Short mmCIF file of C-alpha atoms in Angstrom, two decimals:
data_model
loop_
_atom_site.label_atom_id
_atom_site.label_comp_id
_atom_site.label_asym_id
_atom_site.label_seq_id
_atom_site.Cartn_x
_atom_site.Cartn_y
_atom_site.Cartn_z
CA UNK A 1 -64.53 15.75 101.07
CA UNK A 2 -62.68 14.78 97.90
CA UNK A 3 -58.94 14.13 97.75
CA UNK A 4 -56.30 14.51 95.06
CA UNK A 5 -53.32 12.17 95.22
CA UNK A 6 -49.65 12.70 94.35
CA UNK A 7 -46.79 10.18 94.41
CA UNK A 8 -43.56 11.73 95.68
CA UNK A 9 -40.10 11.20 97.11
CA UNK A 10 -39.17 14.80 98.00
CA UNK A 11 -35.47 14.02 98.06
CA UNK A 12 -35.53 16.90 98.92
CA UNK A 13 -38.66 18.99 98.30
CA UNK A 14 -37.91 21.84 95.84
CA UNK A 15 -39.61 24.57 93.82
CA UNK A 16 -40.48 22.15 91.04
CA UNK A 17 -42.42 20.11 93.61
CA UNK A 18 -44.17 23.28 94.81
CA UNK A 19 -45.26 23.93 91.21
CA UNK A 20 -46.53 20.34 90.98
CA UNK A 21 -48.59 20.85 94.16
CA UNK A 22 -50.06 24.09 92.85
CA UNK A 23 -51.08 22.36 89.61
CA UNK A 24 -52.49 19.42 91.59
CA UNK A 25 -54.83 21.80 93.38
CA UNK A 26 -55.73 23.55 90.12
CA UNK A 27 -56.27 20.46 87.97
CA UNK A 28 -57.50 18.01 90.60
CA UNK A 29 -60.95 17.93 92.17
CA UNK A 30 -59.79 17.37 95.74
CA UNK A 31 -60.18 19.65 98.74
CA UNK A 32 -57.13 17.95 100.23
CA UNK A 33 -53.88 16.76 98.68
CA UNK A 34 -52.56 13.40 99.86
CA UNK A 35 -48.93 12.51 99.16
CA UNK A 36 -47.85 8.86 99.01
CA UNK A 37 -44.20 9.45 99.90
CA UNK A 38 -41.32 6.97 99.81
CA UNK A 39 -39.96 6.15 103.25
CA UNK A 40 -36.25 5.94 104.03
CA UNK A 41 -35.24 4.16 100.79
CA UNK A 42 -36.08 5.34 97.30
CA UNK A 43 -37.03 4.10 93.85
CA UNK A 44 -33.56 4.60 92.35
CA UNK A 45 -32.02 2.35 95.00
CA UNK A 46 -30.72 5.03 97.35
CA UNK A 47 -31.25 6.00 100.97
CA UNK A 48 -33.23 9.24 101.24
CA UNK A 49 -31.01 12.29 101.72
CA UNK A 50 -32.87 12.95 105.00
CA UNK A 51 -35.19 10.65 106.90
CA UNK A 52 -38.89 10.22 106.17
CA UNK A 53 -40.05 12.34 109.13
CA UNK A 54 -38.05 15.37 108.07
CA UNK A 55 -39.23 14.99 104.47
CA UNK A 56 -42.82 14.66 105.68
CA UNK A 57 -42.33 17.90 107.61
CA UNK A 58 -40.99 19.54 104.44
CA UNK A 59 -44.12 18.41 102.60
CA UNK A 60 -46.58 19.60 105.25
CA UNK A 61 -44.89 22.97 105.64
CA UNK A 62 -44.99 23.38 101.85
CA UNK A 63 -48.68 22.67 101.25
CA UNK A 64 -49.42 18.92 101.43
CA UNK A 65 -52.40 18.04 103.66
CA UNK A 66 -51.68 14.37 104.40
CA UNK A 67 -48.47 12.33 104.02
CA UNK A 68 -48.74 8.52 103.92
CA UNK A 69 -45.69 6.29 103.75
CA UNK A 70 -44.82 4.23 100.70
CA UNK A 71 -43.02 1.30 102.41
CA UNK A 72 -39.59 0.09 101.27
CA UNK A 73 -40.98 -3.08 99.66
CA UNK A 74 -42.76 -0.74 97.19
CA UNK A 75 -40.57 2.38 97.18
CA UNK A 76 -37.31 0.53 96.51
CA UNK A 77 -38.55 -1.26 93.38
CA UNK A 78 -38.86 -1.01 89.61
CA UNK A 79 -41.38 1.44 88.15
CA UNK A 80 -44.11 -1.21 87.84
CA UNK A 81 -44.06 -2.31 91.49
CA UNK A 82 -43.41 1.22 92.77
CA UNK A 83 -46.48 2.48 90.89
CA UNK A 84 -48.64 -0.49 91.92
CA UNK A 85 -47.94 0.17 95.60
CA UNK A 86 -48.37 3.94 95.40
CA UNK A 87 -51.62 3.77 93.43
CA UNK A 88 -52.95 1.05 95.73
CA UNK A 89 -52.25 3.18 98.80
CA UNK A 90 -53.86 6.27 97.28
CA UNK A 91 -56.81 4.13 96.24
CA UNK A 92 -57.21 2.98 99.85
CA UNK A 93 -57.16 6.65 100.86
CA UNK A 94 -60.08 7.31 98.51
CA UNK A 95 -58.48 9.81 96.13
CA UNK A 96 -60.54 10.93 93.13
CA UNK A 97 -57.61 11.77 90.90
CA UNK A 98 -53.85 11.31 90.65
CA UNK A 99 -51.76 14.23 89.43
CA UNK A 100 -48.19 13.48 88.32
CA UNK A 101 -45.34 15.22 86.54
CA UNK A 102 -44.60 14.21 82.96
CA UNK A 103 -42.06 15.27 80.36
CA UNK A 104 -44.72 15.17 77.66
CA UNK A 105 -47.77 16.21 79.67
CA UNK A 106 -49.87 14.14 77.23
CA UNK A 107 -52.16 11.85 79.21
CA UNK A 108 -53.74 10.27 76.11
CA UNK A 109 -50.31 9.27 74.86
CA UNK A 110 -49.53 7.62 78.19
CA UNK A 111 -52.88 5.81 78.20
CA UNK A 112 -52.14 4.46 74.71
CA UNK A 113 -48.74 3.18 75.81
CA UNK A 114 -50.25 1.60 78.91
CA UNK A 115 -52.68 -0.30 76.69
CA UNK A 116 -49.77 -1.91 74.78
CA UNK A 117 -49.26 -4.43 77.57
CA UNK A 118 -51.83 -6.63 75.82
CA UNK A 119 -50.36 -5.99 72.35
CA UNK A 120 -48.68 -9.18 71.03
CA UNK A 121 -46.53 -7.29 68.52
CA UNK A 122 -45.21 -4.99 71.23
CA UNK A 123 -44.44 -7.92 73.54
CA UNK A 124 -42.59 -9.66 70.71
CA UNK A 125 -40.42 -6.58 70.07
CA UNK A 126 -39.78 -6.21 73.80
CA UNK A 127 -38.58 -9.82 74.16
CA UNK A 128 -36.40 -9.40 71.09
CA UNK A 129 -34.67 -6.33 72.55
CA UNK A 130 -34.22 -7.95 75.96
CA UNK A 131 -32.69 -10.97 74.22
CA UNK A 132 -29.98 -8.68 72.83
CA UNK A 133 -28.87 -7.93 76.39
CA UNK A 134 -30.36 -4.43 76.65
CA UNK A 135 -31.77 -3.11 79.92
CA UNK A 136 -35.54 -3.16 80.39
CA UNK A 137 -36.01 0.66 79.97
CA UNK A 138 -33.90 0.64 76.79
CA UNK A 139 -35.77 -2.38 75.44
CA UNK A 140 -39.14 -0.85 76.32
CA UNK A 141 -38.27 2.42 74.56
CA UNK A 142 -37.02 0.52 71.47
CA UNK A 143 -40.22 -1.55 71.30
CA UNK A 144 -42.31 1.62 71.59
CA UNK A 145 -40.28 3.18 68.77
CA UNK A 146 -40.98 0.18 66.53
CA UNK A 147 -44.71 0.40 67.22
CA UNK A 148 -45.09 4.19 66.99
CA UNK A 149 -42.21 5.15 64.69
CA UNK A 150 -41.16 7.88 67.14
CA UNK A 151 -37.75 8.17 68.80
CA UNK A 152 -37.19 9.36 72.35
CA UNK A 153 -40.77 8.48 73.16
CA UNK A 154 -40.22 7.38 76.76
CA UNK A 155 -38.55 9.51 79.44
CA UNK A 156 -38.30 8.83 83.22
CA UNK A 157 -41.49 10.51 84.40
CA UNK A 158 -43.47 9.39 81.35
CA UNK A 159 -42.45 5.80 82.12
CA UNK A 160 -43.71 6.21 85.69
CA UNK A 161 -46.85 7.93 84.42
CA UNK A 162 -47.57 4.99 82.14
CA UNK A 163 -47.21 2.63 85.11
CA UNK A 164 -49.62 4.75 87.18
CA UNK A 165 -52.22 4.42 84.42
CA UNK A 166 -51.62 0.67 84.15
CA UNK A 167 -51.93 0.26 87.92
CA UNK A 168 -55.20 2.19 88.05
CA UNK A 169 -56.56 -0.10 85.34
CA UNK A 170 -55.24 -3.33 86.88
CA UNK A 171 -56.58 -2.48 90.33
CA UNK A 172 -59.92 -1.38 88.90
CA UNK A 173 -59.83 1.97 90.70
CA UNK A 174 -62.03 4.95 89.93
CA UNK A 175 -59.13 7.40 89.83
CA UNK A 176 -58.61 9.94 87.06
CA UNK A 177 -54.93 10.23 86.01
CA UNK A 178 -53.80 13.80 85.22
CA UNK A 179 -50.40 14.51 83.64
CA UNK A 180 -48.75 17.87 84.36
CA UNK A 181 -45.93 18.91 82.04
CA UNK A 182 -42.66 19.27 83.96
CA UNK A 183 -41.12 22.72 83.96
CA UNK A 184 -37.46 23.71 84.08
CA UNK A 185 -34.65 21.16 84.26
CA UNK A 186 -34.75 17.43 83.47
CA UNK A 187 -35.14 14.61 85.95
CA UNK A 188 -31.41 13.96 86.40
CA UNK A 189 -30.13 17.32 85.18
CA UNK A 190 -27.37 19.07 87.10
CA UNK A 191 -28.38 22.42 85.61
CA UNK A 192 -30.36 25.23 87.23
CA UNK A 193 -33.14 27.00 85.30
CA UNK A 194 -34.17 30.17 87.12
CA UNK A 195 -35.36 29.03 90.55
CA UNK A 196 -35.91 25.42 89.41
CA UNK A 197 -33.41 22.58 89.73
CA UNK A 198 -33.78 18.82 90.00
CA UNK A 199 -33.41 17.07 93.35
CA UNK A 200 -30.24 15.49 91.87
CA UNK A 201 -28.69 18.93 91.32
CA UNK A 202 -29.70 20.13 94.78
CA UNK A 203 -28.15 17.08 96.48
CA UNK A 204 -24.90 17.78 94.63
CA UNK A 205 -24.89 21.34 96.00
CA UNK A 206 -25.14 20.29 99.64
CA UNK A 207 -22.21 21.69 101.54
CA UNK A 208 -20.10 23.80 99.22
CA UNK A 209 -22.98 25.51 97.42
CA UNK A 210 -25.61 25.78 100.17
CA UNK A 211 -26.14 29.45 99.30
CA UNK A 212 -27.40 28.49 95.84
CA UNK A 213 -29.92 26.04 97.28
CA UNK A 214 -31.74 28.82 99.14
CA UNK A 215 -33.39 30.09 95.95
CA UNK A 216 -34.31 26.59 94.75
CA UNK A 217 -36.41 25.38 97.67
CA UNK A 218 -39.15 26.88 99.89
CA UNK A 219 -37.82 28.62 103.00
CA UNK A 220 -38.99 25.92 105.49
CA UNK A 221 -37.23 23.26 103.41
CA UNK A 222 -33.99 25.26 103.36
CA UNK A 223 -34.12 25.51 107.17
CA UNK A 224 -34.65 21.76 107.59
CA UNK A 225 -32.08 20.78 104.95
CA UNK A 226 -29.42 23.13 106.33
CA UNK A 227 -29.94 21.86 109.87
CA UNK A 228 -29.79 18.20 108.81
CA UNK A 229 -26.63 18.75 106.77
CA UNK A 230 -24.85 20.74 109.47
CA UNK A 231 -25.61 18.01 112.00
CA UNK A 232 -24.30 15.25 109.73
CA UNK A 233 -27.67 13.61 109.17
CA UNK A 234 -27.70 13.58 105.34
CA UNK A 235 -27.37 10.04 104.00
CA UNK A 236 -25.51 8.71 100.94
CA UNK A 237 -25.42 5.17 99.55
CA UNK A 238 -21.64 4.75 99.95
CA UNK A 239 -21.99 5.20 103.73
CA UNK A 240 -23.93 1.92 103.89
CA UNK A 241 -21.18 -0.05 102.13
CA UNK A 242 -19.69 -1.66 105.30
CA UNK A 243 -23.09 -3.21 106.11
CA UNK A 244 -23.74 -4.08 102.46
CA UNK A 245 -20.34 -5.71 102.06
CA UNK A 246 -20.94 -7.80 105.18
CA UNK A 247 -24.33 -8.95 103.83
CA UNK A 248 -22.89 -9.92 100.43
CA UNK A 249 -20.07 -11.97 101.92
CA UNK A 250 -22.14 -13.55 104.70
CA UNK A 251 -25.09 -14.49 102.48
CA UNK A 252 -23.24 -15.39 99.28
CA UNK A 253 -25.21 -18.61 98.79
CA UNK A 254 -28.63 -16.94 99.06
CA UNK A 255 -27.99 -13.84 96.94
CA UNK A 256 -29.92 -15.49 94.12
CA UNK A 257 -33.09 -15.04 96.23
CA UNK A 258 -32.75 -11.26 96.14
CA UNK A 259 -35.21 -9.31 93.98
CA UNK A 260 -33.88 -8.23 90.54
CA UNK A 261 -30.70 -10.35 90.56
CA UNK A 262 -30.25 -12.49 87.46
CA UNK A 263 -28.26 -15.73 87.55
CA UNK A 264 -24.52 -15.11 87.61
CA UNK A 265 -24.58 -11.53 88.88
CA UNK A 266 -24.35 -12.71 92.49
CA UNK A 267 -20.84 -14.06 91.75
CA UNK A 268 -19.78 -10.69 90.40
CA UNK A 269 -21.08 -9.00 93.55
CA UNK A 270 -19.34 -11.46 95.86
CA UNK A 271 -15.97 -11.27 94.11
CA UNK A 272 -16.03 -7.48 94.05
CA UNK A 273 -17.06 -7.24 97.71
CA UNK A 274 -14.20 -9.53 98.73
CA UNK A 275 -11.69 -7.49 96.75
CA UNK A 276 -12.72 -3.90 97.43
CA UNK A 277 -12.74 -2.00 100.70
CA UNK A 278 -13.93 1.21 99.03
CA UNK A 279 -17.46 1.57 97.66
CA UNK A 280 -16.42 3.50 94.52
CA UNK A 281 -14.11 0.72 93.32
CA UNK A 282 -16.63 -1.96 94.25
CA UNK A 283 -19.30 -0.17 92.20
CA UNK A 284 -17.00 0.23 89.18
CA UNK A 285 -16.32 -3.52 89.21
CA UNK A 286 -19.98 -4.56 89.20
CA UNK A 287 -21.11 -2.19 86.42
CA UNK A 288 -22.58 -3.91 83.38
CA UNK A 289 -24.37 -2.69 80.24
CA UNK A 290 -27.28 -5.03 80.90
CA UNK A 291 -28.24 -3.24 84.12
CA UNK A 292 -29.03 0.46 84.45
CA UNK A 293 -27.46 2.39 87.33
CA UNK A 294 -30.86 2.50 88.99
CA UNK A 295 -31.26 -1.27 88.80
CA UNK A 296 -27.77 -1.91 90.16
CA UNK A 297 -28.41 0.45 93.05
CA UNK A 298 -31.75 -1.21 93.73
CA UNK A 299 -30.05 -4.62 93.82
CA UNK A 300 -27.59 -3.26 96.38
CA UNK A 301 -30.32 -1.81 98.59
CA UNK A 302 -32.34 -5.02 98.18
CA UNK A 303 -29.37 -6.92 99.60
CA UNK A 304 -28.93 -4.31 102.33
CA UNK A 305 -32.59 -4.52 103.37
CA UNK A 306 -33.25 -8.17 102.55
CA UNK A 307 -35.85 -7.50 99.84
CA UNK A 308 -36.18 -10.95 98.31
CA UNK A 309 -38.34 -12.25 95.49
CA UNK A 310 -40.60 -13.74 98.20
CA UNK A 311 -41.05 -10.38 99.98
CA UNK A 312 -41.81 -8.71 96.65
CA UNK A 313 -44.40 -11.34 95.73
CA UNK A 314 -46.10 -10.85 99.09
CA UNK A 315 -46.19 -7.09 98.53
CA UNK A 316 -47.65 -7.52 95.03
CA UNK A 317 -50.65 -9.40 96.44
CA UNK A 318 -52.09 -6.04 97.51
CA UNK A 319 -51.52 -3.08 99.81
CA UNK A 320 -51.47 -4.52 103.36
CA UNK A 321 -52.13 -1.28 105.28
CA UNK A 322 -51.71 2.49 105.08
CA UNK A 323 -49.62 4.36 107.63
CA UNK A 324 -50.21 8.11 107.98
CA UNK A 325 -47.00 9.90 109.01
CA UNK A 326 -48.21 13.49 108.92
CA UNK A 327 -51.23 15.72 108.40
CA UNK A 328 -52.53 19.24 108.93
CA UNK A 329 -55.90 20.47 110.22
CA UNK A 330 -57.55 20.08 106.82
CA UNK A 331 -56.06 16.60 106.42
CA UNK A 332 -57.27 15.65 109.90
CA UNK A 333 -60.87 16.32 108.90
CA UNK A 334 -60.47 14.06 105.87
CA UNK A 335 -58.89 11.27 107.94
CA UNK A 336 -61.91 11.10 110.26
CA UNK A 337 -64.06 10.14 107.29
CA UNK A 338 -61.56 7.56 105.99
CA UNK A 339 -61.43 5.71 109.32
CA UNK A 340 -65.17 5.17 109.21
CA UNK A 341 -65.13 3.51 105.78
CA UNK A 342 -63.39 0.25 106.67
CA UNK A 343 -61.46 -1.81 104.11
CA UNK A 344 -57.66 -1.59 104.26
CA UNK A 345 -56.46 -0.54 107.72
CA UNK A 346 -55.42 3.13 107.84
CA UNK A 347 -53.59 3.97 111.05
CA UNK A 348 -51.84 6.96 112.56
CA UNK A 349 -50.09 5.25 115.47
CA UNK A 350 -48.17 2.04 116.05
CA UNK A 351 -49.81 1.69 119.47
CA UNK A 352 -51.89 -1.50 119.57
CA UNK A 353 -51.04 -2.15 115.91
CA UNK A 354 -50.85 -5.89 116.64
CA UNK A 355 -54.59 -5.79 117.36
CA UNK A 356 -55.25 -4.21 113.97
CA UNK A 357 -52.86 -6.23 111.80
CA UNK A 358 -51.92 -9.91 111.70
CA UNK A 359 -50.36 -12.46 109.37
CA UNK A 360 -49.04 -11.10 106.08
CA UNK A 361 -49.99 -7.50 106.91
CA UNK A 362 -48.13 -7.48 110.24
CA UNK A 363 -45.10 -9.21 108.71
CA UNK A 364 -44.83 -6.55 106.00
CA UNK A 365 -45.19 -3.76 108.56
CA UNK A 366 -42.44 -5.30 110.69
CA UNK A 367 -40.25 -5.69 107.61
CA UNK A 368 -40.60 -2.00 106.74
CA UNK A 369 -39.82 -1.00 110.32
CA UNK A 370 -36.60 -3.04 110.13
CA UNK A 371 -35.66 -1.21 106.93
CA UNK A 372 -35.91 2.09 108.79
CA UNK A 373 -33.81 0.63 111.61
CA UNK A 374 -31.07 -0.14 109.08
CA UNK A 375 -31.20 3.50 107.94
CA UNK A 376 -30.77 4.64 111.55
CA UNK A 377 -27.66 2.48 111.98
CA UNK A 378 -25.89 4.93 109.66
CA UNK A 379 -28.00 8.08 110.18
CA UNK A 380 -29.64 7.99 113.56
CA UNK A 381 -33.02 9.60 114.06
CA UNK A 382 -35.78 9.18 116.59
CA UNK A 383 -38.54 6.95 115.24
CA UNK A 384 -41.93 8.46 115.95
CA UNK A 385 -44.88 6.34 117.02
CA UNK A 386 -47.38 9.04 116.08
CA UNK A 387 -47.63 11.30 112.99
CA UNK A 388 -46.48 14.87 112.61
CA UNK A 389 -49.48 17.15 113.13
CA UNK A 390 -49.42 20.68 111.73
CA UNK A 391 -51.94 23.00 113.37
#
């Protein structure tokens, strides 16, 4: 059997994601679709709106065959590390192609941009822009503009798409990247276009506008999302502030070890945490033009979870394992073949995991499990030892 891979967060799953899955089946060569899905913490530095098990259920009930977890030390990172982890996991699962959403839908364009990593002129422009104090995405886009002469060349999903291509090349994987042009609203748009809205817009509607959400997500997703919201299990970053504030104050002297923090920013964080009891005011005080909102939020969740430079470097050495958190009957048939191939450990249960993993691999697994425990401190859920199985 062949498999097509997708990299997702499903925060929450919506009609745009359903379209992406349909195109993945049309454009990809796989008989199964495998989703590498972020766990309880996401790429933009936020807790998932609902826990990974409920989002895996959304995925399986909406057409995904296998869901594998993208651990926090990959999912809660910049585009480069996020993509490296996701592509590595899908590579270990033996996918033939990777289908992703893109504002441009132009795979050759993304391949050309990915090749610029070795371009000395591009690197010179990039360093020049960073030296002016601009954020990395802004500097990257400006350097691309100088090379290509085109403005607005890089948008959120195109940036991720470029990193997927780079990761496939760096890891030497035989995976064909396929870009699908995004339909409807933009990545962070609050607008609704027909029955399509971004996950950002849908999260904003939770509560007061639940009726509107019904037309924007598949029926099983609406049932899950409504139940989670009504039972107070939807998570927001500000709810983690008491723990985050404690960590900042307690570990003031070691904040410099945290991934993505540049020298001096730890003082800003500490002073603001001491002064502010409310998250909104704390966040206003630490805002800076040099950091994007996404990077600031990632720094905060890195502190919350203890994602240090050391942890990140360990993760970058290579995918330590693959944990399957859900599959259907079709996916189950594919998994039987994967288990027989050896290589990176692919497991469906934590039972006897210590016999399968040791050293670095076991340490990273334990780290990710602790990240989920931190999520449950604020939004309790029952941690499963075995995957969701859809018959």
